[in-house]
Coordinates of C-alpha atoms in Angstrom, one line a residue:
M297 CA -10.9 7.6 6.7
Y298 CA -10.2 7.3 2.9
K299 CA -9.1 4.1 1.1
M300 CA -5.3 4.6 0.7
M301 CA -4.4 3.1 -2.8
T302 CA -1.1 4.9 -3.0
P303 CA 2.3 3.2 -3.7
G304 CA 3.1 3.3 0.0
P305 CA 2.2 3.8 2.7
T306 CA -0.5 1.1 2.5
M307 CA -3.5 0.3 4.5
V308 CA -2.8 -1.8 7.6
A309 CA -4.5 -5.1 8.7
E310 CA -6.5 -5.0 11.9
N311 CA -4.3 -7.7 13.5
V312 CA -1.2 -5.5 12.9
R313 CA -2.9 -2.5 14.5
A314 CA -3.9 -4.7 17.5
A315 CA -0.3 -6.0 17.9
R316 CA 1.0 -2.4 18.0
S317 CA -1.4 -1.6 20.9
V318 CA -0.2 -4.4 23.2
E319 CA 1.2 -3.2 26.5
T320 CA 5.0 -3.0 26.3
G321 CA 7.9 -3.4 28.5
N322 CA 11.3 -1.7 28.5
P323 CA 13.2 -2.8 25.2
D324 CA 16.5 -1.7 26.6
I325 CA 16.6 -4.3 29.4
D326 CA 13.9 -6.8 28.8
I327 CA 15.7 -10.0 28.0
D328 CA 12.6 -11.5 26.3
F329 CA 12.5 -8.6 23.9
F330 CA 16.0 -9.3 22.7
D331 CA 14.8 -12.8 21.7
F332 CA 11.7 -11.4 20.1
Y333 CA 13.7 -8.9 18.0
K334 CA 16.2 -11.5 16.9
E335 CA 13.5 -14.0 16.0
T336 CA 11.7 -11.3 14.0
C337 CA 14.8 -10.4 12.1
E338 CA 15.4 -14.1 11.4
L339 CA 11.8 -14.4 10.1
Y340 CA 12.4 -11.5 7.7
S341 CA 15.6 -13.2 6.5
E342 CA 13.7 -16.4 5.9
L343 CA 11.0 -14.7 3.9
L344 CA 13.7 -13.2 1.7
H345 CA 15.5 -16.6 1.3
T346 CA 18.7 -15.7 2.9
K347 CA 21.1 -16.8 5.6
N348 CA 22.3 -13.3 5.9
E349 CA 21.7 -11.4 9.1
S350 CA 18.9 -8.9 9.1
L351 CA 18.4 -5.8 11.3
I352 CA 15.4 -3.7 12.1
L353 CA 16.3 0.0 12.3
S354 CA 14.2 2.8 13.8
G355 CA 13.5 5.1 10.9
E356 CA 11.7 5.4 7.6
G357 CA 13.0 3.3 4.7
I358 CA 15.4 6.1 3.5
L359 CA 17.5 5.4 6.7
G360 CA 18.4 2.0 5.3
L361 CA 19.7 3.4 2.1
E362 CA 21.8 6.0 3.8
A363 CA 23.1 3.6 6.4
A364 CA 24.2 1.1 3.7
V365 CA 26.1 3.8 1.9
A366 CA 27.6 5.4 5.1
S367 CA 28.8 2.0 6.3
I368 CA 30.8 1.0 3.3
T369 CA 31.9 4.3 1.7
E370 CA 35.2 5.9 2.2
A371 CA 36.7 9.0 0.7
G372 CA 37.6 8.5 -3.0
D373 CA 35.7 5.2 -3.5
R374 CA 34.4 4.8 -6.9
V375 CA 30.7 3.7 -6.7
L376 CA 28.6 2.6 -9.7
V377 CA 25.1 4.1 -9.4
L378 CA 22.6 2.3 -11.7
D379 CA 20.2 5.0 -12.7
N380 CA 16.9 4.5 -14.5
G381 CA 14.8 6.3 -12.1
V382 CA 14.6 9.1 -9.5
F383 CA 15.5 6.9 -6.6
G384 CA 18.2 5.1 -8.6
K385 CA 19.9 8.4 -9.4
G386 CA 19.3 9.6 -5.8
F387 CA 21.9 7.1 -4.4
A388 CA 24.5 9.4 -5.9
D389 CA 23.7 12.0 -3.4
F390 CA 24.4 9.6 -0.5
V391 CA 27.6 8.4 -2.1
S392 CA 28.9 12.0 -2.5
M393 CA 27.8 12.9 1.1
Y394 CA 30.1 10.3 2.5
G395 CA 33.1 11.1 0.3
G396 CA 32.7 8.6 -2.5
E397 CA 32.8 9.2 -6.2
P398 CA 29.5 8.3 -7.8
V399 CA 29.7 7.1 -11.4
L400 CA 26.3 7.1 -13.0
Y401 CA 25.3 4.3 -15.4
T402 CA 22.2 6.0 -16.8
T403 CA 19.6 4.3 -19.0
D404 CA 16.1 5.1 -20.3
Y405 CA 13.7 5.9 -17.4
K406 CA 10.9 4.1 -19.3
R407 CA 12.8 0.8 -19.6
E408 CA 14.4 -1.7 -17.2
I409 CA 18.1 -1.9 -17.0
E410 CA 19.2 -4.7 -19.4
A411 CA 21.8 -7.3 -18.4
E412 CA 24.0 -7.6 -21.4
P413 CA 24.6 -3.9 -22.0
L414 CA 25.6 -3.7 -18.3
R415 CA 27.9 -6.6 -18.7
A416 CA 29.6 -4.9 -21.7
Y417 CA 30.0 -1.7 -19.7
L418 CA 31.6 -3.6 -16.8
E419 CA 33.9 -5.4 -19.2
A420 CA 35.4 -2.0 -20.1
D421 CA 35.3 -0.6 -16.6
H422 CA 34.7 -2.5 -13.4
D423 CA 36.9 -0.7 -10.9
F424 CA 34.1 0.0 -8.4
K425 CA 33.9 -0.8 -4.7
Y426 CA 30.2 -1.4 -4.8
A427 CA 27.1 -0.7 -6.9
T428 CA 23.7 0.6 -6.0
L429 CA 20.5 -0.5 -7.7
V430 CA 16.8 0.1 -7.1
H431 CA 14.5 -2.9 -7.5
C432 CA 11.3 -1.0 -7.9
D433 CA 11.7 2.8 -8.5
T434 CA 8.5 3.9 -7.0
P435 CA 8.1 7.3 -8.8
S436 CA 7.8 5.6 -12.1
G437 CA 6.9 2.0 -11.1
M438 CA 10.0 0.7 -12.9
L439 CA 11.1 -2.8 -11.9
N440 CA 14.7 -3.9 -12.5
D441 CA 15.5 -7.6 -12.6
I442 CA 17.8 -8.0 -9.6
S443 CA 18.1 -11.7 -10.3
K444 CA 20.0 -10.9 -13.5
L445 CA 21.8 -7.7 -12.6
C446 CA 23.3 -8.4 -9.2
P447 CA 25.0 -11.7 -10.2
I448 CA 26.7 -9.9 -13.1
L449 CA 28.0 -7.2 -10.7
K450 CA 29.3 -9.8 -8.3
E451 CA 31.1 -11.6 -11.3
Y452 CA 33.2 -8.4 -11.4
G453 CA 33.9 -8.3 -7.7
I454 CA 31.4 -5.5 -7.1
L455 CA 29.4 -5.5 -3.9
T456 CA 25.7 -5.0 -4.4
V457 CA 23.4 -2.6 -2.5
V458 CA 19.7 -2.9 -3.5
D459 CA 16.8 -0.7 -2.5
S460 CA 13.7 -3.0 -2.5
V461 CA 11.6 -0.9 -0.2
S462 CA 8.6 -1.0 -2.7
G463 CA 9.6 -4.1 -4.5
M464 CA 9.8 -6.9 -2.0
F465 CA 6.9 -9.2 -1.1
G466 CA 5.1 -8.0 -4.3
N467 CA 7.8 -9.1 -6.7
P468 CA 10.2 -12.1 -6.2
V469 CA 13.3 -11.5 -4.1
N470 CA 15.8 -14.3 -3.3
V471 CA 18.7 -12.5 -1.6
D472 CA 21.2 -15.5 -1.7
D473 CA 20.4 -16.7 -5.2
D474 CA 20.5 -13.1 -6.5
R475 CA 23.8 -12.4 -4.7
I476 CA 22.6 -9.3 -2.9
D477 CA 25.0 -8.0 -0.3
I478 CA 22.9 -5.3 1.4
L479 CA 19.1 -5.3 0.8
C480 CA 17.0 -2.4 2.1
G481 CA 13.3 -2.6 2.9
G482 CA 10.7 -0.5 4.6
S483 CA 7.7 -1.2 6.8
Q484 CA 5.1 0.9 5.0
K485 CA 5.1 -0.7 1.5
A486 CA 4.1 -4.4 0.8
I487 CA 4.9 -5.4 4.4
S488 CA 1.8 -3.2 5.3
C489 CA 2.9 -1.6 8.5
P490 CA 2.8 2.1 9.4
I491 CA 5.8 4.2 8.4
G492 CA 8.8 4.1 10.8
L493 CA 11.0 1.1 10.3
T494 CA 13.8 0.2 8.0
L495 CA 15.0 -3.4 7.5
V496 CA 18.3 -4.4 6.1
T497 CA 20.0 -7.7 5.3
I498 CA 23.8 -7.8 5.4
S499 CA 26.1 -10.4 3.8
D500 CA 29.4 -11.5 5.2
D501 CA 31.1 -9.7 2.3
A502 CA 29.5 -6.5 3.3
K503 CA 30.4 -7.0 7.0
R504 CA 33.9 -7.6 6.0
M505 CA 34.1 -4.4 4.0
M506 CA 32.8 -2.5 7.0
E507 CA 35.3 -4.2 9.3
E508 CA 38.3 -3.5 7.0
R509 CA 37.6 0.2 6.6
K510 CA 40.6 2.5 7.0
T511 CA 38.5 5.3 8.5
K512 CA 35.7 5.4 11.0
I513 CA 32.1 5.5 9.7
P514 CA 31.1 9.2 10.0
S515 CA 27.8 8.6 11.5
F516 CA 26.2 6.9 14.5
Y517 CA 22.6 6.4 13.5
A518 CA 23.4 5.6 9.9
N519 CA 25.9 3.0 10.9
L520 CA 25.2 -0.7 10.5
T521 CA 28.1 -1.8 12.6
I522 CA 26.6 -0.4 15.9
F523 CA 24.4 -3.5 16.1
K524 CA 27.4 -5.9 16.2
D525 CA 27.0 -8.5 18.9
Y526 CA 23.8 -6.8 20.1
Y527 CA 22.2 -10.1 21.0
E528 CA 25.3 -11.6 22.8
N529 CA 25.7 -8.4 24.8
K530 CA 22.0 -7.9 25.3
W531 CA 22.5 -4.2 24.3
F532 CA 20.8 -2.2 21.7
P533 CA 22.6 0.9 20.4
Y534 CA 19.5 3.0 21.0
S535 CA 16.0 2.3 22.4
M536 CA 14.1 0.2 20.0
P537 CA 10.5 1.2 19.0
I538 CA 8.9 -1.9 20.6
S539 CA 5.3 -1.2 19.5
D540 CA 6.4 -0.8 15.9
I541 CA 8.3 -4.1 16.0
Y542 CA 5.4 -5.9 17.6
G543 CA 3.3 -4.7 14.6
L544 CA 6.0 -5.7 12.2
R545 CA 6.2 -9.2 13.6
K546 CA 2.5 -9.7 13.0
A547 CA 2.8 -8.3 9.5
L548 CA 5.6 -10.7 8.7
D549 CA 3.5 -13.6 10.1
N550 CA 0.7 -12.5 7.8
I551 CA 3.2 -12.7 4.8
R552 CA 4.4 -16.1 5.9
G553 CA 0.8 -17.4 6.0
D554 CA 0.0 -15.9 2.6
K555 CA 1.2 -18.7 0.3
D556 CA -0.2 -17.0 -2.8
I557 CA 1.2 -13.5 -2.1
L558 CA 3.4 -13.3 -5.2
K559 CA 0.8 -14.9 -7.5
R560 CA -1.9 -12.4 -6.3
H561 CA 0.3 -9.4 -6.8
A562 CA 1.2 -10.6 -10.3
E563 CA -2.5 -11.2 -11.3
V564 CA -3.8 -7.9 -9.8
A565 CA -1.1 -5.9 -11.4
A566 CA -1.5 -7.5 -14.9
K567 CA -5.3 -7.0 -14.7
T568 CA -4.8 -3.3 -13.6
R569 CA -2.5 -2.6 -16.5
N570 CA -4.8 -4.3 -19.0
A571 CA -7.8 -2.3 -17.8
L572 CA -6.0 1.0 -18.2
V573 CA -4.7 0.1 -21.7
S574 CA -8.1 -1.3 -22.8
A575 CA -9.7 2.0 -21.9
G576 CA -7.2 3.9 -24.0
L577 CA -4.9 5.2 -21.3
H578 CA -1.1 4.9 -21.7
L579 CA 1.3 3.3 -19.3
Y580 CA 4.3 5.3 -18.4
A581 CA 6.9 2.5 -18.8
E582 CA 7.5 0.5 -21.9
N583 CA 8.6 -2.6 -19.9
G584 CA 9.8 -3.4 -16.4
Y585 CA 6.3 -3.3 -14.9
S586 CA 6.3 -3.8 -11.1
N587 CA 3.6 -5.8 -9.4
T588 CA 3.3 -3.3 -6.6
V589 CA 2.5 -0.1 -8.5
T590 CA 1.0 0.8 -11.8
V591 CA 1.8 4.2 -13.4
F592 CA 0.0 5.9 -16.4
T593 CA 0.4 9.2 -18.1
I594 CA -2.0 12.0 -17.6
P595 CA -4.6 12.3 -20.4
E596 CA -4.5 15.5 -22.4
G597 CA -6.6 18.3 -21.0
V598 CA -6.6 17.3 -17.3
T599 CA -4.1 17.5 -14.5
A600 CA -2.9 15.0 -12.0
A601 CA -3.9 17.2 -9.1
R602 CA -7.5 17.3 -10.4
I603 CA -7.8 13.6 -10.8
I604 CA -6.4 13.0 -7.3
E605 CA -8.7 15.7 -5.8
L606 CA -11.9 14.1 -7.4
M607 CA -10.9 10.6 -6.5
R608 CA -10.7 11.6 -2.8
S609 CA -13.6 14.1 -2.7
D610 CA -16.1 11.9 -4.7
H611 CA -15.0 8.4 -3.9
N612 CA -12.9 8.6 -0.7
I613 CA -10.0 7.0 -2.5
L614 CA -6.4 8.3 -2.3
I615 CA -4.1 7.7 -5.3
A616 CA -0.9 9.5 -6.1
G617 CA 0.9 11.7 -8.6
S618 CA 4.7 11.6 -8.8
F619 CA 7.6 14.0 -8.4
D620 CA 10.9 15.2 -9.7
V621 CA 11.1 14.6 -13.5
M622 CA 7.7 13.0 -13.5
A623 CA 5.9 15.7 -11.4
G624 CA 2.5 16.4 -13.0
E625 CA 3.1 13.9 -15.7
V626 CA 1.7 10.6 -14.3
I627 CA -0.8 9.0 -11.9
R628 CA 0.4 6.2 -9.6
I629 CA -1.9 3.4 -8.2
G630 CA -0.6 1.3 -5.5
H631 CA -1.5 -2.4 -5.3
M632 CA 0.9 -3.8 -2.7
G633 CA 0.6 -5.8 0.4
Y634 CA -2.7 -5.4 2.3
N635 CA -4.0 -3.2 -0.6
C636 CA -3.5 -5.8 -3.2
T637 CA -6.9 -7.4 -3.6
E638 CA -9.4 -7.7 -6.5
E639 CA -12.0 -5.9 -4.5
N640 CA -9.9 -2.9 -3.8
M641 CA -8.8 -2.6 -7.4
K642 CA -12.3 -3.0 -8.8
E643 CA -13.4 -0.2 -6.5
T644 CA -10.5 2.0 -7.5
L645 CA -10.8 1.6 -11.2
T646 CA -14.6 2.1 -11.2
A647 CA -14.0 5.4 -9.3
L648 CA -11.2 6.4 -11.7
N649 CA -13.6 5.7 -14.7
D650 CA -16.1 8.0 -13.1
V651 CA -13.7 10.8 -12.5
L652 CA -12.2 10.7 -15.9
N653 CA -15.6 10.7 -17.5
K654 CA -16.5 13.7 -15.3
L655 CA -13.4 15.5 -16.5
G656 CA -14.3 14.9 -20.1
V657 CA -11.5 12.4 -20.9
K658 CA -12.5 10.4 -23.9
L659 CA -11.9 6.7 -23.1
T660 CA -12.1 4.0 -25.7
G661 CA -14.0 1.8 -23.3
T662 CA -15.2 1.5 -19.7
L663 CA -12.3 1.4 -17.3
S664 CA -13.0 -1.7 -15.3
Y665 CA -11.2 -4.5 -13.6
S666 CA -11.9 -8.0 -14.9

């Protein structure tokens, strides 16, 4: 099996794999599992510094984004879509799908969204039901400062929906201090579980908005209200993926025990960026660098596909290109969760140095992690 240094999914720790293999009961009627599920949700909330309720949904991370939008959008709602990346802009599709009117606040895709220009924009127009924002826009590795942006939105009475699927646990997230109403995460990024689970935290303001809708939510699966009183009633809206949740619990336990997780991500990311720049390569972004993924532009004369091919065939390491407006333009290296170690990055950058030399790329120095 190749070393998977992509920006999600990540490699998975052995104790997480073992937890997923434990013999399971029936999650629909096993009273003990309701406790286990609730305690796992509470641990997730604790790790994100929030008193808000969290839910684990059966589905890849995109499910949480759609469910958030489906649950609070009604026909004609004006929704502010903060757009400085592919996924940021993508929220507009969900808003339109559920009858809302997306209004794009579009900024430079190579720079983080700045707080004061957003405030000036809202001073002129803040008639929005809610706003969507991507914490780390994975296709470009762009990190937005949710600790500054979300409180500004809340000042103007705008509910906040944040996609932190590839941001959380590699970059700081404090849901309560940052005033995030719905935060969406996914199992396969820095949490370091296999693909298959969405995690959401939901504020009282968001719940109230769902309860006060004038129309029914036009979905069952993408509907956050179907979990209401699940614990009191000992009734899940659908059969929960019990083995996946056993693995998730162990992964969250790993995160709780990793006291230096944010420091390690910051250090590994900084050294990775420095190594690339020192060797004469160019980072895609001008600022807003995420600690979970580093993105650099393709050197002249080579292709992303060829770099990726040789990294796998010659070194058994998988890295990634990108898509949409960045298709064929950049290479992405993931350093999140279980992947985020000095050993992994040294091996990856040594291999990349070899591949670029083989392809005739003229570097200004040896590409090495130090």
